[in-house]
Coordinates of C-alpha atoms and ligand atoms in Angstrom, one line a residue:
Chain F
M1 CA 187.8 253.9 98.1
T2 CA 190.8 252.8 100.1
V3 CA 190.2 250.7 103.3
P4 CA 190.7 252.8 106.4
S5 CA 193.8 252.2 108.6
G6 CA 191.6 252.5 111.6
V7 CA 187.9 252.3 112.8
L8 CA 186.5 253.6 115.8
V9 CA 182.8 252.4 117.0
V10 CA 181.2 254.5 119.6
G11 CA 178.7 252.5 121.3
A12 CA 179.6 249.2 122.9
S13 CA 176.3 247.2 122.6
V14 CA 175.1 244.7 120.1
G15 CA 175.3 246.9 117.1
G16 CA 178.6 248.4 117.8
L17 CA 180.0 244.8 118.8
A18 CA 178.7 243.3 115.3
V19 CA 180.7 246.0 113.4
V20 CA 183.8 245.0 114.9
E21 CA 183.1 241.2 114.7
S22 CA 182.0 241.7 111.2
L23 CA 185.0 243.6 110.1
R24 CA 187.5 240.8 111.6
R25 CA 185.4 238.1 109.9
D26 CA 185.7 240.2 106.6
G27 CA 189.6 240.0 107.5
Y28 CA 190.2 243.5 108.4
A29 CA 193.5 243.7 110.0
G30 CA 193.3 247.6 110.9
A31 CA 193.3 249.1 114.3
L32 CA 190.0 249.0 116.1
T33 CA 188.5 250.8 119.1
L34 CA 185.3 250.1 120.6
L35 CA 184.1 253.1 123.0
G36 CA 180.9 252.5 125.6
A37 CA 179.4 254.9 128.1
E38 CA 178.4 252.0 130.2
R39 CA 181.3 250.1 132.6
H40 CA 179.6 246.7 131.4
P41 CA 181.3 244.7 128.5
P42 CA 178.7 244.2 125.6
Y43 CA 175.4 242.7 126.7
D44 CA 172.2 241.7 125.5
R45 CA 169.0 244.0 126.4
P46 CA 166.1 241.6 125.1
P47 CA 166.4 239.4 128.3
L48 CA 166.1 242.3 130.6
S49 CA 162.5 242.9 130.5
K50 CA 161.8 239.0 130.2
K51 CA 164.2 236.5 132.1
V52 CA 166.4 239.0 134.0
L53 CA 163.6 240.9 135.2
S54 CA 161.6 237.6 136.4
G55 CA 164.8 236.1 137.9
A56 CA 165.3 233.2 135.5
L57 CA 168.5 234.4 134.2
E58 CA 171.2 235.8 136.4
P59 CA 172.3 239.6 135.1
D60 CA 175.8 238.3 134.1
R61 CA 174.6 235.9 131.6
T62 CA 173.4 238.5 129.3
R63 CA 177.0 239.1 128.3
L64 CA 177.3 238.7 124.6
R65 CA 180.7 237.4 124.7
P66 CA 183.1 235.9 127.2
D67 CA 186.5 237.7 127.7
A68 CA 188.4 235.2 125.7
A69 CA 186.1 236.0 122.5
L70 CA 186.2 239.7 123.1
A71 CA 190.3 239.4 123.3
Q72 CA 190.5 237.5 120.0
L73 CA 188.9 240.5 118.2
N74 CA 192.1 242.4 119.0
A75 CA 190.4 245.6 119.7
T76 CA 190.8 248.1 122.0
V77 CA 187.7 248.3 124.1
L78 CA 187.1 251.5 126.4
L79 CA 184.3 251.2 128.7
G80 CA 182.6 253.6 131.2
D81 CA 183.6 256.8 129.0
P82 CA 181.0 258.3 126.9
A83 CA 181.7 260.4 123.9
V84 CA 180.7 263.9 124.5
H85 CA 181.6 265.4 121.0
L86 CA 182.3 264.5 117.4
D87 CA 184.0 266.6 115.0
A88 CA 182.8 265.0 111.6
P89 CA 185.2 266.8 109.2
A90 CA 188.3 265.7 111.5
R91 CA 187.0 262.6 112.3
A92 CA 187.8 263.0 116.1
V93 CA 185.8 261.8 119.3
V94 CA 186.2 263.6 122.4
T95 CA 185.2 261.5 125.6
A96 CA 184.0 262.6 129.1
A97 CA 187.4 261.4 130.6
G98 CA 188.9 263.8 128.1
R99 CA 190.4 261.1 125.6
R100 CA 190.6 262.5 121.8
L101 CA 190.3 259.6 119.4
T102 CA 190.7 259.9 115.8
A103 CA 190.2 257.1 113.0
E104 CA 189.6 257.0 109.4
A105 CA 186.2 255.6 110.0
I106 CA 183.7 256.2 112.7
V107 CA 180.7 254.1 113.4
I108 CA 178.1 255.5 115.6
A109 CA 175.9 253.0 117.5
T110 CA 174.8 254.7 120.4
G111 CA 171.4 253.4 120.6
L112 CA 168.3 255.1 122.7
E113 CA 167.6 256.8 125.8
P114 CA 164.5 256.4 127.6
R115 CA 161.9 259.3 127.3
R116 CA 160.5 260.2 130.9
L117 CA 157.2 261.7 132.0
P118 CA 157.1 265.7 132.0
G119 CA 158.2 266.5 135.7
Q120 CA 159.3 263.0 136.5
L121 CA 161.5 263.0 139.5
P122 CA 164.2 260.5 140.7
W123 CA 161.5 259.2 143.3
P124 CA 162.2 255.7 144.8
G125 CA 159.9 253.3 143.2
V126 CA 159.8 255.0 139.8
H127 CA 161.8 252.9 136.9
V128 CA 163.0 253.1 133.2
L129 CA 164.1 250.2 131.7
R130 CA 167.1 250.1 129.2
T131 CA 170.3 249.0 131.1
V132 CA 171.0 246.0 133.1
D133 CA 171.6 248.2 136.0
D134 CA 167.8 249.4 135.3
A135 CA 166.8 245.8 135.3
V136 CA 168.5 244.7 138.5
A137 CA 167.0 247.8 140.3
L138 CA 163.5 247.3 139.0
R139 CA 163.6 243.5 139.9
A140 CA 164.8 244.3 143.3
D141 CA 161.8 247.0 143.9
L142 CA 159.5 244.5 142.4
L143 CA 160.3 241.8 145.0
A144 CA 159.2 244.2 147.6
A145 CA 155.9 245.3 146.1
T146 CA 152.5 244.3 145.5
Q147 CA 151.0 246.9 143.1
V148 CA 152.7 248.1 139.9
V149 CA 151.4 250.6 137.4
V150 CA 153.3 250.3 133.9
V151 CA 152.9 253.3 131.8
G152 CA 153.1 252.6 128.2
D153 CA 151.5 250.3 125.9
G154 CA 154.5 249.2 123.5
V155 CA 156.6 246.5 123.5
L156 CA 158.6 247.3 126.7
G157 CA 155.4 248.3 128.6
T158 CA 153.6 244.9 127.8
E159 CA 156.4 242.9 128.5
A160 CA 157.3 244.3 131.7
A161 CA 153.6 244.2 132.6
A162 CA 153.8 240.3 131.9
T163 CA 156.7 239.7 133.7
A164 CA 155.4 241.6 137.1
R165 CA 152.2 239.6 136.7
G166 CA 154.3 236.3 136.2
M167 CA 156.1 237.4 139.6
G168 CA 152.4 237.6 141.2
L169 CA 152.0 241.3 141.5
T170 CA 148.9 243.3 140.9
V171 CA 149.2 245.1 137.5
T172 CA 147.9 248.0 135.9
L173 CA 148.9 248.7 132.3
V174 CA 148.1 252.2 131.2
G175 CA 148.4 253.5 127.6
P176 CA 146.9 256.3 125.0
Q177 CA 146.3 253.5 122.5
A178 CA 143.1 251.8 121.8
T179 CA 145.1 248.3 122.1
P180 CA 148.5 247.5 123.2
L181 CA 150.9 247.8 120.2
A182 CA 148.4 249.2 117.9
S183 CA 150.8 251.4 116.3
Q184 CA 153.1 248.6 115.8
L185 CA 150.9 245.8 114.8
G186 CA 147.7 247.2 114.2
P187 CA 144.3 247.0 116.1
R188 CA 143.6 243.4 115.3
I189 CA 146.6 241.9 116.9
G190 CA 146.5 244.6 119.2
G191 CA 143.2 243.3 120.3
Y192 CA 144.4 239.8 121.0
L193 CA 147.2 241.1 123.1
A194 CA 144.9 242.9 125.0
E195 CA 142.8 240.1 125.7
L196 CA 145.9 237.9 126.4
H197 CA 146.7 240.7 129.4
A198 CA 143.3 240.7 130.6
R199 CA 143.1 236.7 130.7
Q200 CA 146.4 236.9 132.9
G201 CA 144.7 239.3 135.1
V202 CA 146.3 242.6 134.2
Q203 CA 144.1 245.6 134.7
L204 CA 144.2 247.3 131.4
R205 CA 143.5 251.3 131.3
L206 CA 143.6 251.9 127.7
G207 CA 142.9 255.1 125.7
A208 CA 143.9 257.0 129.0
A209 CA 146.1 259.9 129.3
V210 CA 148.8 260.0 132.2
E211 CA 148.8 263.4 133.8
G212 CA 151.6 262.6 136.3
L213 CA 153.0 260.4 139.2
V214 CA 151.8 261.3 143.0
G215 CA 154.0 260.5 145.9
D216 CA 155.3 261.8 149.1
D217 CA 158.6 262.3 150.8
Q218 CA 159.3 258.6 151.0
R219 CA 158.7 257.2 147.3
V220 CA 155.9 257.0 144.5
R221 CA 152.3 256.3 145.6
G222 CA 150.7 256.2 142.3
V223 CA 149.8 257.4 138.9
R224 CA 147.3 260.2 138.1
L225 CA 145.3 260.1 135.0
A226 CA 143.8 263.0 133.5
G227 CA 140.6 263.5 135.0
G228 CA 141.9 263.1 138.2
E229 CA 141.8 259.5 139.1
V230 CA 145.0 257.9 140.9
L231 CA 146.1 254.5 140.6
P232 CA 148.1 253.3 143.4
A233 CA 151.0 252.1 143.0
D234 CA 154.3 251.0 145.1
V235 CA 156.4 250.7 141.8
V236 CA 155.8 252.8 138.6
V237 CA 157.4 251.5 135.4
V238 CA 157.6 254.3 132.7
A239 CA 157.8 252.7 129.2
I240 CA 156.9 255.5 126.9
G241 CA 159.3 254.9 124.5
S242 CA 162.8 256.2 123.8
R243 CA 164.6 258.9 121.9
P244 CA 168.1 258.4 119.7
A245 CA 170.8 259.2 122.0
I246 CA 172.3 261.9 119.7
G247 CA 172.5 264.8 122.3
W248 CA 176.4 264.4 122.3
L249 CA 176.4 265.2 118.3
A250 CA 174.9 268.6 118.6
N251 CA 177.5 270.6 116.6
S252 CA 179.2 267.5 115.1
G253 CA 178.1 268.5 111.3
L254 CA 176.2 265.7 110.9
Q255 CA 172.5 265.9 110.0
L256 CA 170.2 265.0 113.0
A257 CA 166.3 264.3 112.8
D258 CA 164.8 261.5 114.2
G259 CA 168.0 259.7 114.7
I260 CA 171.4 260.3 112.5
V261 CA 170.4 260.6 109.1
C262 CA 172.4 258.4 106.8
D263 CA 172.2 257.6 102.9
S264 CA 171.2 253.8 101.8
R265 CA 174.8 252.9 102.9
C266 CA 174.0 253.8 106.3
R267 CA 176.7 256.8 106.0
A268 CA 176.0 259.9 107.6
A269 CA 179.1 261.7 106.4
E270 CA 182.4 261.1 104.6
G271 CA 183.8 258.2 106.7
I272 CA 181.1 258.2 109.3
Y273 CA 178.5 255.6 109.5
A274 CA 175.4 254.9 112.1
V275 CA 174.1 251.5 113.1
G276 CA 171.4 250.1 115.0
D277 CA 168.4 252.1 116.9
V278 CA 170.1 255.3 116.7
A279 CA 170.5 255.2 112.7
W280 CA 167.7 256.7 110.4
W281 CA 168.7 255.7 106.8
H282 CA 167.3 255.4 103.3
H283 CA 165.9 252.0 102.7
E284 CA 166.1 251.4 98.8
G285 CA 163.8 248.5 98.7
L286 CA 161.0 250.7 100.6
G287 CA 161.8 254.0 98.9
T288 CA 161.8 255.8 102.3
G289 CA 163.9 256.6 105.2
L290 CA 163.2 254.8 108.4
R291 CA 164.6 253.8 111.8
L292 CA 164.4 250.4 113.5
E293 CA 164.5 249.4 117.2
N294 CA 165.2 245.7 117.1
R295 CA 168.2 243.6 118.1
S296 CA 168.4 241.7 114.6
N297 CA 168.8 245.2 112.7
A298 CA 171.5 246.1 115.1
V299 CA 173.5 243.1 114.0
E300 CA 172.5 243.0 110.3
Q301 CA 173.0 246.7 110.1
G302 CA 176.3 246.4 111.6
A303 CA 177.6 243.9 109.1
A304 CA 176.3 245.7 106.3
V305 CA 178.5 249.0 107.5
A306 CA 181.4 246.8 108.1
A307 CA 181.0 245.6 104.4
N308 CA 180.7 249.2 103.5
I309 CA 184.0 250.5 105.3
L310 CA 185.9 247.9 103.3
G311 CA 184.5 249.1 100.0
K312 CA 181.6 246.8 99.2
D313 CA 179.5 250.0 98.5
R314 CA 176.0 247.8 99.3
P315 CA 172.6 249.5 100.0
Y316 CA 171.1 248.1 103.4
A317 CA 167.6 247.0 102.5
P318 CA 166.9 244.3 105.0
V319 CA 163.7 242.5 105.8
P320 CA 163.7 243.0 109.4
F321 CA 163.0 240.8 112.3
F322 CA 161.4 241.3 115.6
W323 CA 160.0 239.2 118.4
T324 CA 158.5 239.8 121.8
D325 CA 157.7 237.2 124.8
Q326 CA 154.8 237.8 127.1
Y327 CA 153.6 234.9 129.5
D328 CA 153.8 232.0 127.3
V329 CA 153.4 233.6 124.0
K330 CA 156.1 234.2 121.6
I331 CA 155.0 236.8 118.8
Q332 CA 157.7 236.9 115.8
V333 CA 157.6 239.4 112.9
H334 CA 159.5 239.3 109.8
G335 CA 159.0 242.5 107.5
F336 CA 156.5 245.3 108.0
A337 CA 153.7 244.8 109.9
T338 CA 152.2 248.2 109.6
P339 CA 149.1 249.4 111.4
G340 CA 147.1 250.4 108.3
A341 CA 147.9 247.2 106.5
E342 CA 145.5 244.3 105.7
V343 CA 145.6 241.4 107.8
A344 CA 144.9 237.8 106.8
L345 CA 145.1 234.7 108.9
V346 CA 146.9 231.9 107.0
E347 CA 147.8 229.1 109.7
G348 CA 146.0 228.3 113.0
S349 CA 143.6 230.7 114.8
P350 CA 143.4 233.0 117.9
E351 CA 141.0 230.6 119.4
L352 CA 143.8 227.9 119.3
G353 CA 146.3 230.3 121.0
Q354 CA 148.5 230.1 117.9
F355 CA 148.2 231.4 114.5
V356 CA 150.2 233.1 111.5
A357 CA 148.9 236.3 110.0
L358 CA 150.3 238.1 106.8
Y359 CA 150.2 241.9 106.4
G360 CA 149.7 243.3 102.9
S361 CA 149.7 246.7 101.4
G362 CA 150.2 248.2 98.0
G363 CA 148.7 244.8 96.7
K364 CA 151.8 242.5 98.2
V365 CA 152.6 240.8 101.3
T366 CA 154.9 242.9 103.5
G367 CA 155.2 241.2 106.7
V368 CA 154.3 237.8 108.4
L369 CA 153.5 237.6 112.2
G370 CA 153.7 234.5 114.0
W371 CA 151.7 234.1 117.5
N372 CA 153.3 230.9 118.9
M373 CA 153.8 229.2 115.5
V374 CA 157.7 229.4 115.2
K375 CA 158.3 227.2 112.0
Q376 CA 155.3 228.0 110.0
T377 CA 156.3 231.7 110.6
R378 CA 159.9 231.0 109.4
M379 CA 158.2 229.3 106.2
H380 CA 156.0 232.4 105.4
R381 CA 159.0 234.9 105.6
Q382 CA 159.6 233.9 101.8
H383 CA 156.3 235.6 100.8
V384 CA 157.8 238.8 102.3
V385 CA 161.0 238.6 100.7
E386 CA 159.2 238.0 97.3
G387 CA 156.7 240.4 97.9
T388 CA 154.1 237.8 96.9
D389 CA 150.9 239.5 95.6
W390 CA 148.0 240.1 98.0
S391 CA 145.6 238.5 95.8
R392 CA 146.9 235.3 96.3
V393 CA 146.6 235.2 99.9
D394 CA 143.5 233.0 100.1
S395 CA 145.6 230.3 98.2
L396 CA 148.4 230.3 100.8
R397 CA 145.9 229.3 103.8
A398 CA 146.6 226.2 105.4
S399 CA 143.6 223.8 104.9
Chain S
M1 CA 185.2 224.0 115.1
R2 CA 183.0 222.8 117.7
I3 CA 179.3 224.5 118.5
I4 CA 177.6 224.8 122.0
V5 CA 174.1 226.1 122.1
D6 CA 172.5 227.5 125.2
V7 CA 169.0 226.3 125.0
E8 CA 168.1 228.8 128.0
K9 CA 169.1 231.8 126.0
C10 CA 167.7 230.7 122.8
C11 CA 164.6 233.0 122.0
G12 CA 163.3 230.9 118.9
A13 CA 164.0 233.3 116.3
G14 CA 165.2 230.6 114.0
Q15 CA 167.8 233.0 112.4
C16 CA 170.1 230.2 112.5
V17 CA 168.2 227.8 110.9
L18 CA 167.7 230.0 108.1
L19 CA 171.3 230.6 107.7
A20 CA 172.7 226.9 108.3
P21 CA 169.8 224.4 107.8
K22 CA 172.1 221.7 107.8
V23 CA 173.5 222.4 111.2
F24 CA 170.5 223.9 113.0
D25 CA 166.8 223.0 113.5
Q26 CA 163.9 224.1 115.6
R27 CA 161.7 222.3 118.0
D28 CA 158.1 223.2 117.8
D29 CA 158.3 225.5 120.4
G30 CA 161.0 227.2 118.6
I31 CA 164.1 226.4 120.7
V32 CA 167.3 225.4 118.6
V33 CA 168.3 221.7 117.8
L34 CA 171.7 221.2 117.2
L35 CA 172.1 219.0 114.1
D36 CA 176.0 218.7 113.9
E37 CA 178.2 220.1 116.6
S38 CA 181.3 219.9 114.6
P39 CA 180.1 221.0 111.1
A40 CA 182.5 220.5 107.9
P41 CA 184.6 223.5 107.0
E42 CA 182.5 224.4 103.9
L43 CA 179.7 225.1 106.7
H44 CA 181.8 227.4 108.8
K45 CA 181.5 230.7 107.4
A46 CA 177.4 230.3 107.8
V47 CA 177.9 228.9 111.2
R48 CA 180.0 232.0 112.3
E49 CA 177.3 234.5 110.7
A50 CA 174.7 232.3 112.7
A51 CA 176.6 232.8 116.0
C52 CA 176.9 236.5 115.1
V53 CA 173.2 236.9 114.3
C54 CA 171.7 234.7 116.9
P55 CA 169.2 237.0 118.6
G56 CA 169.6 235.2 121.8
A57 CA 173.5 235.2 121.7
A58 CA 172.9 231.4 122.2
I59 CA 175.3 230.1 120.0
R60 CA 179.0 230.0 121.1
L61 CA 181.9 228.6 119.0
E62 CA 185.2 227.0 119.8
E63 CA 187.3 227.6 116.9
Q64 CA 190.5 225.7 118.0
A65 CA 189.1 222.3 117.8
Ligands
LIG401 C1 164.4 245.8 127.8 C2 164.4 245.8 126.3 C3 163.7 244.7 125.9 C4 164.1 244.3 124.3 N1 163.5 243.3 123.6 C5 163.5 243.2 122.5 C6 163.0 242.0 121.7 O1 162.3 241.4 122.7 N2 163.3 241.8 120.5 C7 163.9 242.8 119.7 O2 164.0 242.6 118.6 N3 164.6 243.9 120.4 C8 164.3 243.9 121.8 N4 165.0 245.2 122.4 C9 165.4 246.0 121.4 C10 167.1 245.8 121.3 O3 167.7 245.4 122.5 C11 167.7 247.1 120.4 O4 167.2 247.2 119.3 C12 169.2 246.8 120.6 O5 169.8 246.8 121.9 C13 169.9 247.8 119.7 O6 171.4 248.0 119.7 P1 172.1 249.1 119.6 O7 173.6 248.8 119.7 O8 171.7 249.9 118.5 O9 171.8 249.9 120.6 P2 172.0 250.0 122.1 O10 171.7 248.5 122.6 O11 170.9 251.0 123.0 O12 173.4 250.0 122.8 C14 174.0 251.4 122.7 C15 175.1 251.7 123.6 O13 175.7 252.9 123.2 C16 176.1 253.4 124.6 N5 176.3 255.1 124.4 C17 175.2 255.8 124.4 N6 175.6 256.9 124.3 C18 177.1 257.0 124.1 C19 178.0 258.0 124.2 N7 177.6 259.3 124.0 N8 179.5 257.6 124.2 C20 179.7 256.1 124.1 N9 178.6 255.1 124.2 C21 177.3 255.6 124.3 C22 175.0 252.8 125.7 O14 175.5 253.1 126.7 C23 174.6 251.8 124.8 O15 175.6 250.6 125.6 C24 165.0 245.3 123.6 C25 165.2 246.5 124.3 C26 165.1 246.5 125.7 C27 165.7 247.9 126.3
LIG402 S1 169.2 231.9 116.0 FE1 169.7 231.9 118.1 S2 168.0 232.3 119.4 FE2 167.3 231.8 116.9 S3 166.8 229.7 117.2 FE3 168.9 229.9 116.4 S4 169.8 229.8 118.4 FE4 168.0 230.1 119.1

C-alpha cells in the first residue's frame, strides 16, 4: 500500500484532530484538510456537562489547541461547513457551501446527534447537550430556573442532574431503568449511584416512562409520565442518548448500521476510515463489532487510523477508558464493565465513599471500575490487559 | 521541550502516568503532578503522545525551548 498524497478528515472535534495530529507526529508530509460542521475550532465535550455548565470553566477554555498549535499542523481547516454527501468510490465529499473536496484517503469522525423525544418542539426551556453552544444556552436557562427535570438516566443525564443540583436547583431525574447507568455499569454500581443522587437531594423517578412534554405558548412547563402524572419544570434536559451522525452518508456506498461499519483496521471501504463515536468496527480481541462513545477512544482510534493510513495495517483492539464526574465522585472505568458481568470489590468500600471493583465474565477479568480511587484503579488496569483469571479475584483483594 | 499542565482541566485520568511515569505522577485525588517540566529528549515521544491522549487536554508543550 502506498501512502496517500492527501488526507481529508470530516468532523473537526477530538477524533478528527487526533487523526491530523497523529499523522504529523508520525512524519506524514502530505496535504491535510480538516472539515467541520461547527463554526468553533476543535473543542472538548466532557467539560460541557461539568465545569462549563456549573460556570467553573469559561466556554473558551474547552478549546483543544491554541491557534499556534493548530497552525503548526499545516492543515487546511474548514469550519462551519458540514459535509452533505460522500461518493466513496470517487473519494469525494460535497459540502453545504458547495465545496467539492477529494483526497486519496478520507477519515470520517462526525460523532453523534442527540436523540429527541417524539414530537419534541423547540420550546423555550427544553435542551439537549452535545455542543458548546448547547451548554452555554442551558447554563443561561438554568441560572434563571428553580425546577429542572432531567430526562435520561445515562452518563449525560446523571452528570447534568449533578451539576444542576450543585447550582442549587430542585432536580428530578427520570429514566426507564431500575438504576441510573444500569445498562453501562450494571445494577450494583448503578445502585450506589442512585444512593449518591438521592443523598444529594435529587428526586429520582426510576423505572418511569416519559410520555411527553407539557407547556404553553411561552415555554415548557413540565414532563408528563405514562399514567398522566406531570412533573413540573421550568427547564427540561433531554438526555436520552444519541445516534451516529451518518445521515449525510445515505447513498455514499458505505455500509451503515449502528454507525459506520468498519473492519478491524477501522476501514469502511478502500481509502475510507471512521474514527470515534461514529465508528462501528470489529474488535479482534473481543471477536465482535462495537462502537464506543468516549473521549479516549476517539483519540486512540484516531492514532490507530493514522498509523493504518501510513501502511501499518494494525488491528485496533483497545482497552477502553471512560470516566464521569458527579458531585465530588470521580468514576473511572478501564476495559468493559458490562451489566451482566460478575462484580467484586477489591479495595475500599461504598461506605467509605471510595472503592475499586473488578468486573469479570467468561472466567476472566474484563474491567475495573474506580470510585474516587484514582491510583489504585490505574494499578488494577493490568488485570484487564492480562485478562487475569476470575478465580484469582479473592487473592487480589487489598487486606 | 517545556511542559505546562493545567490542573484545572486535568480530569485525573492518569493516561499521562501510564505513558510517561518519569515525567508525570498523580495526587491521591488524581490531579496530575509534573515531575519534570523539561524532560530529556528520549522521553519526548512519550510526552507528545501523553499530550495528545490526555482526556482533559491539560498538557501543553512548548517545543522550541
Ligand atoms: C456533554 C458531554 C459530556 C461528556 N463527558 C464524557 C466523559 O466524562 N468521559 C468520556 O470519556 N466521554 C465523555 N463524553 C463523550 C466524548 O465527548 C465523545 O466520546 C467524543 O467527543 C467523541 O469524539 P468524536 O470526535 O468522535 O465526535 P464528536 O466530538 O461528536 O465530534 C464530531 C464533530 O463532527 C462534526 N460533524 C457532524 N456532522 C458533520 C458533517 N456532516 N460534516 C462535517 N462535520 C460534521 C460535529 O459538528 C462535531 O464537531 C461526553 C460527551 C458530551 C456531549
Ligand atoms: S492524562 Fe491529562 S487529565 Fe489525565 S491525569 Fe494526566 S494530565 Fe490529568
